[in-house]
Short mmCIF file of C-alpha atoms and ligand atoms in Angstrom, two decimals:
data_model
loop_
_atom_site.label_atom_id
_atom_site.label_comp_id
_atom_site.label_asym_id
_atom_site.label_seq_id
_atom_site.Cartn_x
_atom_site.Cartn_y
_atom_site.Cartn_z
CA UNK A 1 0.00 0.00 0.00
CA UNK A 2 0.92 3.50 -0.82
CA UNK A 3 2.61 5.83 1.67
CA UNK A 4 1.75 9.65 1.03
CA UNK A 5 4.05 12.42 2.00
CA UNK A 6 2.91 15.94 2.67
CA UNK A 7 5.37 18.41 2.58
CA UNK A 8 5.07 21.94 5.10
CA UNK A 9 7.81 24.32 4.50
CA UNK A 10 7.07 26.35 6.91
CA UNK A 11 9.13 27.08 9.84
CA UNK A 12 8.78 30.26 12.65
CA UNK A 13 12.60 30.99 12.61
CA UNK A 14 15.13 29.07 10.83
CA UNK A 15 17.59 26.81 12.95
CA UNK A 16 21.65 27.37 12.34
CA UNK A 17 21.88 24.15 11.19
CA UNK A 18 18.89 23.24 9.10
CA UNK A 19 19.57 22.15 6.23
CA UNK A 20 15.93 21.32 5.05
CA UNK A 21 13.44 22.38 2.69
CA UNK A 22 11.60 25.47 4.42
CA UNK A 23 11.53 29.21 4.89
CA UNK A 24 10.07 31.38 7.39
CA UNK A 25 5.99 30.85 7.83
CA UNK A 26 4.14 33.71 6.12
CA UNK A 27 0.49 33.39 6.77
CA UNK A 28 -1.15 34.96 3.16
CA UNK A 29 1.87 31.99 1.39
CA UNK A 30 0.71 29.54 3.97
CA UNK A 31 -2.94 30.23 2.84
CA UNK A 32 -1.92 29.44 -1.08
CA UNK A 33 0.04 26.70 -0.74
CA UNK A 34 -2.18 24.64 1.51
CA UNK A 35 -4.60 25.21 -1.85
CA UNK A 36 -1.98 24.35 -4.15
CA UNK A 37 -1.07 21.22 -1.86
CA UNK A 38 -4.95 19.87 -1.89
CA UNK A 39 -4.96 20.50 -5.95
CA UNK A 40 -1.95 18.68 -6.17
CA UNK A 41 -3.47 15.74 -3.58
CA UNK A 42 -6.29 16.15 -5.98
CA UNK A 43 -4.57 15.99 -9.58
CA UNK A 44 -3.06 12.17 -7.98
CA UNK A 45 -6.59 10.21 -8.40
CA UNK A 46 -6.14 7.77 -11.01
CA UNK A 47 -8.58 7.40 -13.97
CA UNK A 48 -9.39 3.65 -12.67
CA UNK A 49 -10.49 5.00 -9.15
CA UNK A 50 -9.07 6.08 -5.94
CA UNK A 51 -5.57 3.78 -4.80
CA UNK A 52 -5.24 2.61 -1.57
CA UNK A 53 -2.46 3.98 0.89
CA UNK A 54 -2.56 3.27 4.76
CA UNK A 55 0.33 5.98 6.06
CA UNK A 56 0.23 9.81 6.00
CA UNK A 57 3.01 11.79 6.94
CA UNK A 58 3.05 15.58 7.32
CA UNK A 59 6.84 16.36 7.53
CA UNK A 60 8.39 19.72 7.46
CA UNK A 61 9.37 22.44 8.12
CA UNK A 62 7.29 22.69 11.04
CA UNK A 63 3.57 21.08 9.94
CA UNK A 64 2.74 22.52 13.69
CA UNK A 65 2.69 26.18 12.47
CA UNK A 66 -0.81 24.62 10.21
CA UNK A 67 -4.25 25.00 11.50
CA UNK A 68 -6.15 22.02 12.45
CA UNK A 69 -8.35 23.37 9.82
CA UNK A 70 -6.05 23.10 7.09
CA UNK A 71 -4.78 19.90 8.43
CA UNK A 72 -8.48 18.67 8.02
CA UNK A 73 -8.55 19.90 4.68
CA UNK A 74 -5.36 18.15 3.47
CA UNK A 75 -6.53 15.06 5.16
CA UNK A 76 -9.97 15.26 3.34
CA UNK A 77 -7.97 15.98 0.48
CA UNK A 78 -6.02 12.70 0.66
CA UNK A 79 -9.13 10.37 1.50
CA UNK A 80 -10.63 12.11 -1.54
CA UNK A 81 -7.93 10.98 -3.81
CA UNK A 82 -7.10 7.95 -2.30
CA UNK A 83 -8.36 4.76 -0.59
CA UNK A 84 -7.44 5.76 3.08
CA UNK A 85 -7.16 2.95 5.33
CA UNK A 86 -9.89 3.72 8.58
CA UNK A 87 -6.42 2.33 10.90
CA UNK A 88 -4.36 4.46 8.35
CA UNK A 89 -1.02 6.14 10.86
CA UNK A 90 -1.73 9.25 9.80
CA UNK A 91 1.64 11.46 11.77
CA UNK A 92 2.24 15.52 12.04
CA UNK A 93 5.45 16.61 12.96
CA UNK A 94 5.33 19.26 15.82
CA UNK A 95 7.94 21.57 17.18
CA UNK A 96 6.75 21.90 21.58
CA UNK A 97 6.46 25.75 21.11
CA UNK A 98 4.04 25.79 18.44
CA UNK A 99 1.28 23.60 20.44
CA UNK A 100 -0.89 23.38 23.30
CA UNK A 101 -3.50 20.66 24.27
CA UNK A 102 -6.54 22.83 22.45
CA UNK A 103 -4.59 22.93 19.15
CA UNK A 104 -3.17 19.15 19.75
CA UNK A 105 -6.79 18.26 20.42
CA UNK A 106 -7.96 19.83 17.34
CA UNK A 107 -5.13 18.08 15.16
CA UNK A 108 -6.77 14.77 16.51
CA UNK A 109 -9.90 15.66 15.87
CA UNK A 110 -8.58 16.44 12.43
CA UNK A 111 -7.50 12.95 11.83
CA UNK A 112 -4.00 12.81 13.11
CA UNK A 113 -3.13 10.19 15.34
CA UNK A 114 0.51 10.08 15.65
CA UNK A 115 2.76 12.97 16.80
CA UNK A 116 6.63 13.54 16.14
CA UNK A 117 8.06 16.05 18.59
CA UNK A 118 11.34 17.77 17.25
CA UNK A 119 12.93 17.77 21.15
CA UNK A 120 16.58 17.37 19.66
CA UNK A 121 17.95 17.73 23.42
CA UNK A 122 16.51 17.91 26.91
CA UNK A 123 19.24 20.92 28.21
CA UNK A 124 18.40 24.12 27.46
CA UNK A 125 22.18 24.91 27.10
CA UNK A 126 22.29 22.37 23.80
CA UNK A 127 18.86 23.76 22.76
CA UNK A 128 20.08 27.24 23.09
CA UNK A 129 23.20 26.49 21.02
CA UNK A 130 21.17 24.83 18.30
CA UNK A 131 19.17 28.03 17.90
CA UNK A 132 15.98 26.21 18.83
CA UNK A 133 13.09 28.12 20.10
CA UNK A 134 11.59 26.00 22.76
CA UNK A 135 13.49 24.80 26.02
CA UNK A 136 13.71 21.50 27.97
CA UNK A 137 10.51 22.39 29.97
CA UNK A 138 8.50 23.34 27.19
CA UNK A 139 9.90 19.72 25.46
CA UNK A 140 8.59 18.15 28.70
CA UNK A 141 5.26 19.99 28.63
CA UNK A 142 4.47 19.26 25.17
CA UNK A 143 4.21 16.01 25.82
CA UNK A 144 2.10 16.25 28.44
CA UNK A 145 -0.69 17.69 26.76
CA UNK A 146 -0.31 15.44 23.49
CA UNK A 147 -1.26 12.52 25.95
CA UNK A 148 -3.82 15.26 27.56
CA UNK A 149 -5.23 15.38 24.28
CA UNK A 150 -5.74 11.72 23.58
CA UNK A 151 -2.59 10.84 21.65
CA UNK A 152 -1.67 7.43 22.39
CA UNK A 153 1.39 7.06 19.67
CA UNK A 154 3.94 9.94 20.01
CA UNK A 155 7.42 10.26 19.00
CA UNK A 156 10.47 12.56 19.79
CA UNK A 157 13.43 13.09 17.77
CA UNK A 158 16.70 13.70 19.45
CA UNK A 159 20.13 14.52 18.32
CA UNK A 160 23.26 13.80 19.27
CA UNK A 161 27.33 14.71 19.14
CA UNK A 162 25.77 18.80 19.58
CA UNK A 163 28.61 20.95 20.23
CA UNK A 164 30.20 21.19 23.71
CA UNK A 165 27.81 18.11 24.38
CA UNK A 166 29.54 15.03 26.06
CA UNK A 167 28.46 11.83 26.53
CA UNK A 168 27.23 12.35 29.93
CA UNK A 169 25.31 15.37 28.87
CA UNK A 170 23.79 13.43 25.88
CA UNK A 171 22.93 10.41 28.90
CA UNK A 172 21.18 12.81 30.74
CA UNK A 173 18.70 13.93 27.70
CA UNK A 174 18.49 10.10 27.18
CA UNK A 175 16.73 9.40 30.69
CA UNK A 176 14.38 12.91 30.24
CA UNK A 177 13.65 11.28 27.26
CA UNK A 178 12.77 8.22 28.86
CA UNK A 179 11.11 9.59 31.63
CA UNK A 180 8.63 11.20 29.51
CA UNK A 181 7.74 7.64 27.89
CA UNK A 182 6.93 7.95 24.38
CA UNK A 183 5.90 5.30 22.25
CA UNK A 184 8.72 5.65 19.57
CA UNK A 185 12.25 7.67 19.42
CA UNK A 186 14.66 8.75 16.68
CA UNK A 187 18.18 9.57 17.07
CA UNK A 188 20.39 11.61 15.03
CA UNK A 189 23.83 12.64 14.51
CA UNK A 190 24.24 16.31 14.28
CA UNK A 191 25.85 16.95 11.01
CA UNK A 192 27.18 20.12 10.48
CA UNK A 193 26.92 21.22 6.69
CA UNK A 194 29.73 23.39 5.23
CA UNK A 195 27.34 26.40 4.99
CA UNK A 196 25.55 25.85 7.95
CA UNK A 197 25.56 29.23 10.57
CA UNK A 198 26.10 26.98 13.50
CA UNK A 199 29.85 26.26 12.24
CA UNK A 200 30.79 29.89 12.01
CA UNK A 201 28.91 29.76 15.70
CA UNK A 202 31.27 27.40 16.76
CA UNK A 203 34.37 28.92 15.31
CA UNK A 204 33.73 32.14 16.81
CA UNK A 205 32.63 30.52 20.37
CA UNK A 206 35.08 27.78 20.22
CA UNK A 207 32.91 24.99 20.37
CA UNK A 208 33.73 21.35 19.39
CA UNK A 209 32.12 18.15 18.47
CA UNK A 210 32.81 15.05 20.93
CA UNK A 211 35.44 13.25 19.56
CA UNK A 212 34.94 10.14 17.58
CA UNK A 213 35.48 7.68 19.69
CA UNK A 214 32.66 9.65 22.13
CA UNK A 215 30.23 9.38 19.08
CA UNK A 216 30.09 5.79 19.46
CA UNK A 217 30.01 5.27 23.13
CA UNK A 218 26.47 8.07 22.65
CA UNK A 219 25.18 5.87 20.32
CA UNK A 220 25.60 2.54 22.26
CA UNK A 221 24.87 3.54 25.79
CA UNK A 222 21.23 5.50 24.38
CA UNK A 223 20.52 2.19 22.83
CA UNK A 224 20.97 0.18 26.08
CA UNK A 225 19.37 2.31 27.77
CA UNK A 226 16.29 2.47 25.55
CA UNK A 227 16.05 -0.81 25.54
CA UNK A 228 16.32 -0.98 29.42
CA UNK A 229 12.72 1.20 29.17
CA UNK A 230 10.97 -0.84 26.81
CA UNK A 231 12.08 0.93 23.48
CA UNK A 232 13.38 -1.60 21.33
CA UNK A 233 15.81 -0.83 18.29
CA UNK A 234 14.24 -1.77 15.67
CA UNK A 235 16.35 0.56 12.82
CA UNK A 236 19.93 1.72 12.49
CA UNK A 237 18.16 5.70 14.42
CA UNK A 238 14.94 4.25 15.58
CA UNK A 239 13.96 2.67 18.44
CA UNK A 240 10.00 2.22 19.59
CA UNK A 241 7.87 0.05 22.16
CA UNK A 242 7.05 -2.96 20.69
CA UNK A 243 4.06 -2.54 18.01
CA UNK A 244 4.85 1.07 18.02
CA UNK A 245 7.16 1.06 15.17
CA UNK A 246 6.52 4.07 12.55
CA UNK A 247 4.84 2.32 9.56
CA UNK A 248 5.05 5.22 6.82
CA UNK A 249 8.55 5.28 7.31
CA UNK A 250 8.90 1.75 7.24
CA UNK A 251 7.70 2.11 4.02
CA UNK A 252 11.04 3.84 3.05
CA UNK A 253 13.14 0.87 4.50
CA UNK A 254 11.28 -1.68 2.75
CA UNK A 255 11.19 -1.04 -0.60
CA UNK A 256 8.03 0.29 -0.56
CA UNK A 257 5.90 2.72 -2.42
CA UNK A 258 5.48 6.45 -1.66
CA UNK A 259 4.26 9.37 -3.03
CA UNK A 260 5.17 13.19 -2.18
CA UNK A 261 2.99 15.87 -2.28
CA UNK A 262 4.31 19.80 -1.95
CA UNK A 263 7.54 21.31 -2.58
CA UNK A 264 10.93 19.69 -2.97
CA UNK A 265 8.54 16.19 -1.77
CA UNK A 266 10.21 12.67 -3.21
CA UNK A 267 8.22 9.93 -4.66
CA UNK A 268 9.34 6.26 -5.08
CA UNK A 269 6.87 4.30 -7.51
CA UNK A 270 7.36 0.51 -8.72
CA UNK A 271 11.09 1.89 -9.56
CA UNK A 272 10.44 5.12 -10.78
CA UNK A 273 11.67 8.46 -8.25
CA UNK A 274 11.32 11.90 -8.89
CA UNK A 275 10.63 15.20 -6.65
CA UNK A 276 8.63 17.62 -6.87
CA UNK A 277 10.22 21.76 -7.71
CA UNK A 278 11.56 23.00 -4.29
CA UNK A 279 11.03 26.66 -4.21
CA UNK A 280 7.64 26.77 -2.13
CA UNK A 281 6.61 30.05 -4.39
CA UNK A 282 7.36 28.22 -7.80
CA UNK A 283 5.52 25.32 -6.54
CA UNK A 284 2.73 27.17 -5.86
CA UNK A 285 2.59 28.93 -9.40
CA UNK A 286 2.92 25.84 -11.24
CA UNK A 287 0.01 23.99 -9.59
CA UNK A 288 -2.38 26.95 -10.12
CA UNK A 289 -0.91 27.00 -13.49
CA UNK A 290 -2.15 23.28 -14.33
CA UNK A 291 2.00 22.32 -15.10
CA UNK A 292 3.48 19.51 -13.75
CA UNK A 293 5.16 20.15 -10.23
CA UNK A 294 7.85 16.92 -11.37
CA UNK A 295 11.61 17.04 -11.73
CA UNK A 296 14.46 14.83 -11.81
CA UNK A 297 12.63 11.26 -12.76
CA UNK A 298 14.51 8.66 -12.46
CA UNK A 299 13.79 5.29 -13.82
CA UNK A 300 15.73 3.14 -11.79
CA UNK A 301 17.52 0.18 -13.54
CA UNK A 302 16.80 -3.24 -12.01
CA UNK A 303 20.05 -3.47 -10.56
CA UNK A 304 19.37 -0.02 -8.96
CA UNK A 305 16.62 -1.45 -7.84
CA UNK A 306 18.08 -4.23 -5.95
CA UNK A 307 20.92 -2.40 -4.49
CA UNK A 308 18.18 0.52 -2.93
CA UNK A 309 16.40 -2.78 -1.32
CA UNK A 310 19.44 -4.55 0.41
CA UNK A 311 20.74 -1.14 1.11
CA UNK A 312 17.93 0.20 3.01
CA UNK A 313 16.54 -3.06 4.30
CA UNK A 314 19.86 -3.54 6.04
CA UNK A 315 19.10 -0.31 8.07
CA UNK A 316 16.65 -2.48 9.94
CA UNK A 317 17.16 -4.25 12.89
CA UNK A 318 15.46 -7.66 11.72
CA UNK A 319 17.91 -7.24 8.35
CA UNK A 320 16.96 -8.58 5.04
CA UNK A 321 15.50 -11.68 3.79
CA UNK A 322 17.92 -12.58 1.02
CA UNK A 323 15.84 -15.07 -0.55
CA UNK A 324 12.65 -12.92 -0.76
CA UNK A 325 14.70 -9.98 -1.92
CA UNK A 326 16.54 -12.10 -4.41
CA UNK A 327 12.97 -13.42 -5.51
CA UNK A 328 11.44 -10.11 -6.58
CA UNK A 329 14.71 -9.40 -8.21
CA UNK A 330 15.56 -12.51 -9.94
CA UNK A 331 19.00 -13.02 -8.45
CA UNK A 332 20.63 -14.97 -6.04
CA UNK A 333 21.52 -12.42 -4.24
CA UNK A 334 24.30 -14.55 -2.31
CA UNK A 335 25.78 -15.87 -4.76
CA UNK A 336 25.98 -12.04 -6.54
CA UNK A 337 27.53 -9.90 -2.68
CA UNK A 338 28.72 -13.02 -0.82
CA UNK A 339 32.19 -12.37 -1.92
CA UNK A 340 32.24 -8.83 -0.80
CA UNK A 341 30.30 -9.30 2.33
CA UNK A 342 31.79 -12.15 3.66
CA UNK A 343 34.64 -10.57 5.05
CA UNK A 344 32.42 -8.39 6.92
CA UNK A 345 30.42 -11.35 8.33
CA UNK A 346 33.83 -12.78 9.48
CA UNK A 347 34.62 -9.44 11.64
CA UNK A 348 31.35 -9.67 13.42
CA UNK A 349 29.61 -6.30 11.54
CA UNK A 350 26.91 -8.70 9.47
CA UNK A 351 25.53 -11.58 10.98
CA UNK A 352 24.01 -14.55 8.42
CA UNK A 353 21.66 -17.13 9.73
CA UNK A 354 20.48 -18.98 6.62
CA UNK A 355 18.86 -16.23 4.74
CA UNK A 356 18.46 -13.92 7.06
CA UNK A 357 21.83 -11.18 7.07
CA UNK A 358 21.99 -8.36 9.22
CA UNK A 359 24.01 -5.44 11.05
CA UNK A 360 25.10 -6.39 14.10
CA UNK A 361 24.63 -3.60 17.14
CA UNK A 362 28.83 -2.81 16.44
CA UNK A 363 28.22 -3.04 12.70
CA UNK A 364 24.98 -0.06 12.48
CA UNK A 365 28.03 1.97 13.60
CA UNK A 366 30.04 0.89 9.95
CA UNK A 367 26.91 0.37 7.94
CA UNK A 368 27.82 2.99 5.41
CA UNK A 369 30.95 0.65 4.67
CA UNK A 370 28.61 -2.30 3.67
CA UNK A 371 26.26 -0.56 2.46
CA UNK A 372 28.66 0.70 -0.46
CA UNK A 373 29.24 -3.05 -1.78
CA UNK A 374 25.00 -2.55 -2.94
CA UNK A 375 25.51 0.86 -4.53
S1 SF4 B 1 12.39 23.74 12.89
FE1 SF4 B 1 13.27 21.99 11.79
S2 SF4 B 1 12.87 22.41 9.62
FE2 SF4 B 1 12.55 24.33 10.75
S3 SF4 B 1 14.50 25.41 10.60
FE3 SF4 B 1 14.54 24.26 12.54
S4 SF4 B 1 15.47 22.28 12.00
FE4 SF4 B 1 14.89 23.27 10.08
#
């Protein structure tokens, strides 16, 4: 089943380290391109009827700064053009300062019924450093009113190796993470881009990254204790309770089908990607226009096709079926990597039992090194 995408480019101030699709929220741009977004929704229903897709996804930006309203709309818009599932996961992404339990209430009653938090850290001193606009106790009290509001599936991002941050600071925004019990966690790695404001920050206030070595013993010690509460890893940056895994972006590990609506959103058909213009206004203009909002379509070889699978399914815990895989692509697949992978199964980073390979816990720290042998 189909996995849709909603793109909101919106965002109240811009982080120093963003590197992501958005600008600053305007509310008379907002107003057009939640039209253009429900024409585009619209434009996807397929001569032969309506297509079935069971995960929704508005990612941003900052999907928070919508109003339930428009997040009604959009979701109308969607069960218009497609065949929603009624136990579709339909998730917003929400930044703490943008919400309260009225608004979070009204999202729910809008159809949403997962929520990402962007938390990054739980010390106001990393959050502060980040240029984020909410602090630890706002974090904390967001959560508190999703669950006020009925949510019973909410997620928080948090990131990790932040300037000046060590690995006992990083601990401590692990257990007030914990504490606050949410159904699902991702964790990333701060990357800092070569453009990004937040390295002339730190040049100018001395700040450093952790050292390597540090990086891994974050990454390791969150994971225990994760799973110590309950939160299982289940991906390479994603750990959940049981059950509580997120399906839409499952969808992305599993060689699924997905399709992206709104600026700079990427599709993934039967083999075929492409993404949609980024600039938000030119976006906008082309949808009222009637033009297609496509660029860059790929059509991905069947060898492409193959490496994508193995290379994301690997980011998963459970690893990849190499028969099943090798099925739907028909290869052994083997007979086709053994060569290159065996020496990695012999160092402990892969682990094969019969056709089942996988990263070990050591080896999601070197997957990029495997994963090159697929691509
Ligand atoms: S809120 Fe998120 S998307 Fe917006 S600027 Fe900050 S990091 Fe980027």
């Amino acid at each position: 089943m189909l996995g849709l995408y909603l793109h909101i480019p919106f965002c109240s101030a811009i982080c120093n380290y963003c590197n992501f699709n958005r600008g600053l929220f305007d509310p008379v741009l907002k107003v057009r391109y939640v039209d253009a977004l429900i024409a585009e929704i619209g434009s996807a229903r397929t001569p032969a009827g309506p297509e079935a897709a069971d995960t929704i996804y508005f990612g941003g930006g900052t999907p928070s700064l919508l109003s339930a309203d428009d997040v009604a709309r959009i979701v109308s818009a969607c069960r218009a053009a497609f065949r929603v599932t009624p136990d579709a996961e339909v998730t917003l992404e929400a930044n703490p300062e943008t919400v309260d339990t009225d608004l979070l209430r009204a999202f729910r009653d809008a159809g949403v019924n997962r929520l990402s938090f962007g938390v990054q850290s739980l010390r106001d001193d990393e959050l502060k450093r980040l240029s984020r606009l909410h602090g630890a106790a706002r974090a904390r009290a967001a959560l508190g009113e999703a669950r006020a509001a009925g949510f019973g599936n909410v997620s928080l991002d948090l990131m990790m190796w932040l300037p000046q941050q060590n690995p006992e600071q990083w601990l401590e925004s692990v257990d007030a993470a914990i504490t606050l019990a949410p159904d699902h966690l991702s964790l990333y790695m701060l990357e800092v881009y070569p453009n990004a404001p937040l390295r002339d920050e730190m040049a100018r206030a001395r700040w450093s990254q952790a050292p390597d070595e540090d990086a891994e013993v974050m990454y390791l010690s969150a994971l225990e204790r994760f799973e110590a509460a309950g939160l299982v890893q289940y991906e390479i940056s994603n750990v959940a309770r049981p059950g509580m895994e997120a399906r839409h972006n499952t969808k992305y590990w599993e060689d699924g089908d997905w399709l992206g609506f709104g600026c700079g959103a990427h599709s993934t058909r039967q083999g075929v990607r492409w993404k949609n213009v980024s600039a938000t206004t030119d976006y906008i203009d082309l949808v009222f226009a009637g033009h297609p909002v496509k660029t860059g379509v790929q059509v991905l070889t069947p060898e492409q096709r193959l490496g994508d699978a193995l290379f994301t399914g690997l980011r998963l815990s459970k690893g990849i079926d190499m028969v099943a895989i090798g099925n739907k692509y028909s290869t052994d697949v083997w007979q086709r990597f053994g060569p290159d992978l065996q020496p990695f199964v012999d160092e402990g980073i892969l682990t094969r039992h019969g056709a089942i390979l996988r990263l070990s816990r050591r080896g999601m720290l070197l997957a990029n090194e495997v994963m090159a042998i697929f691509v």
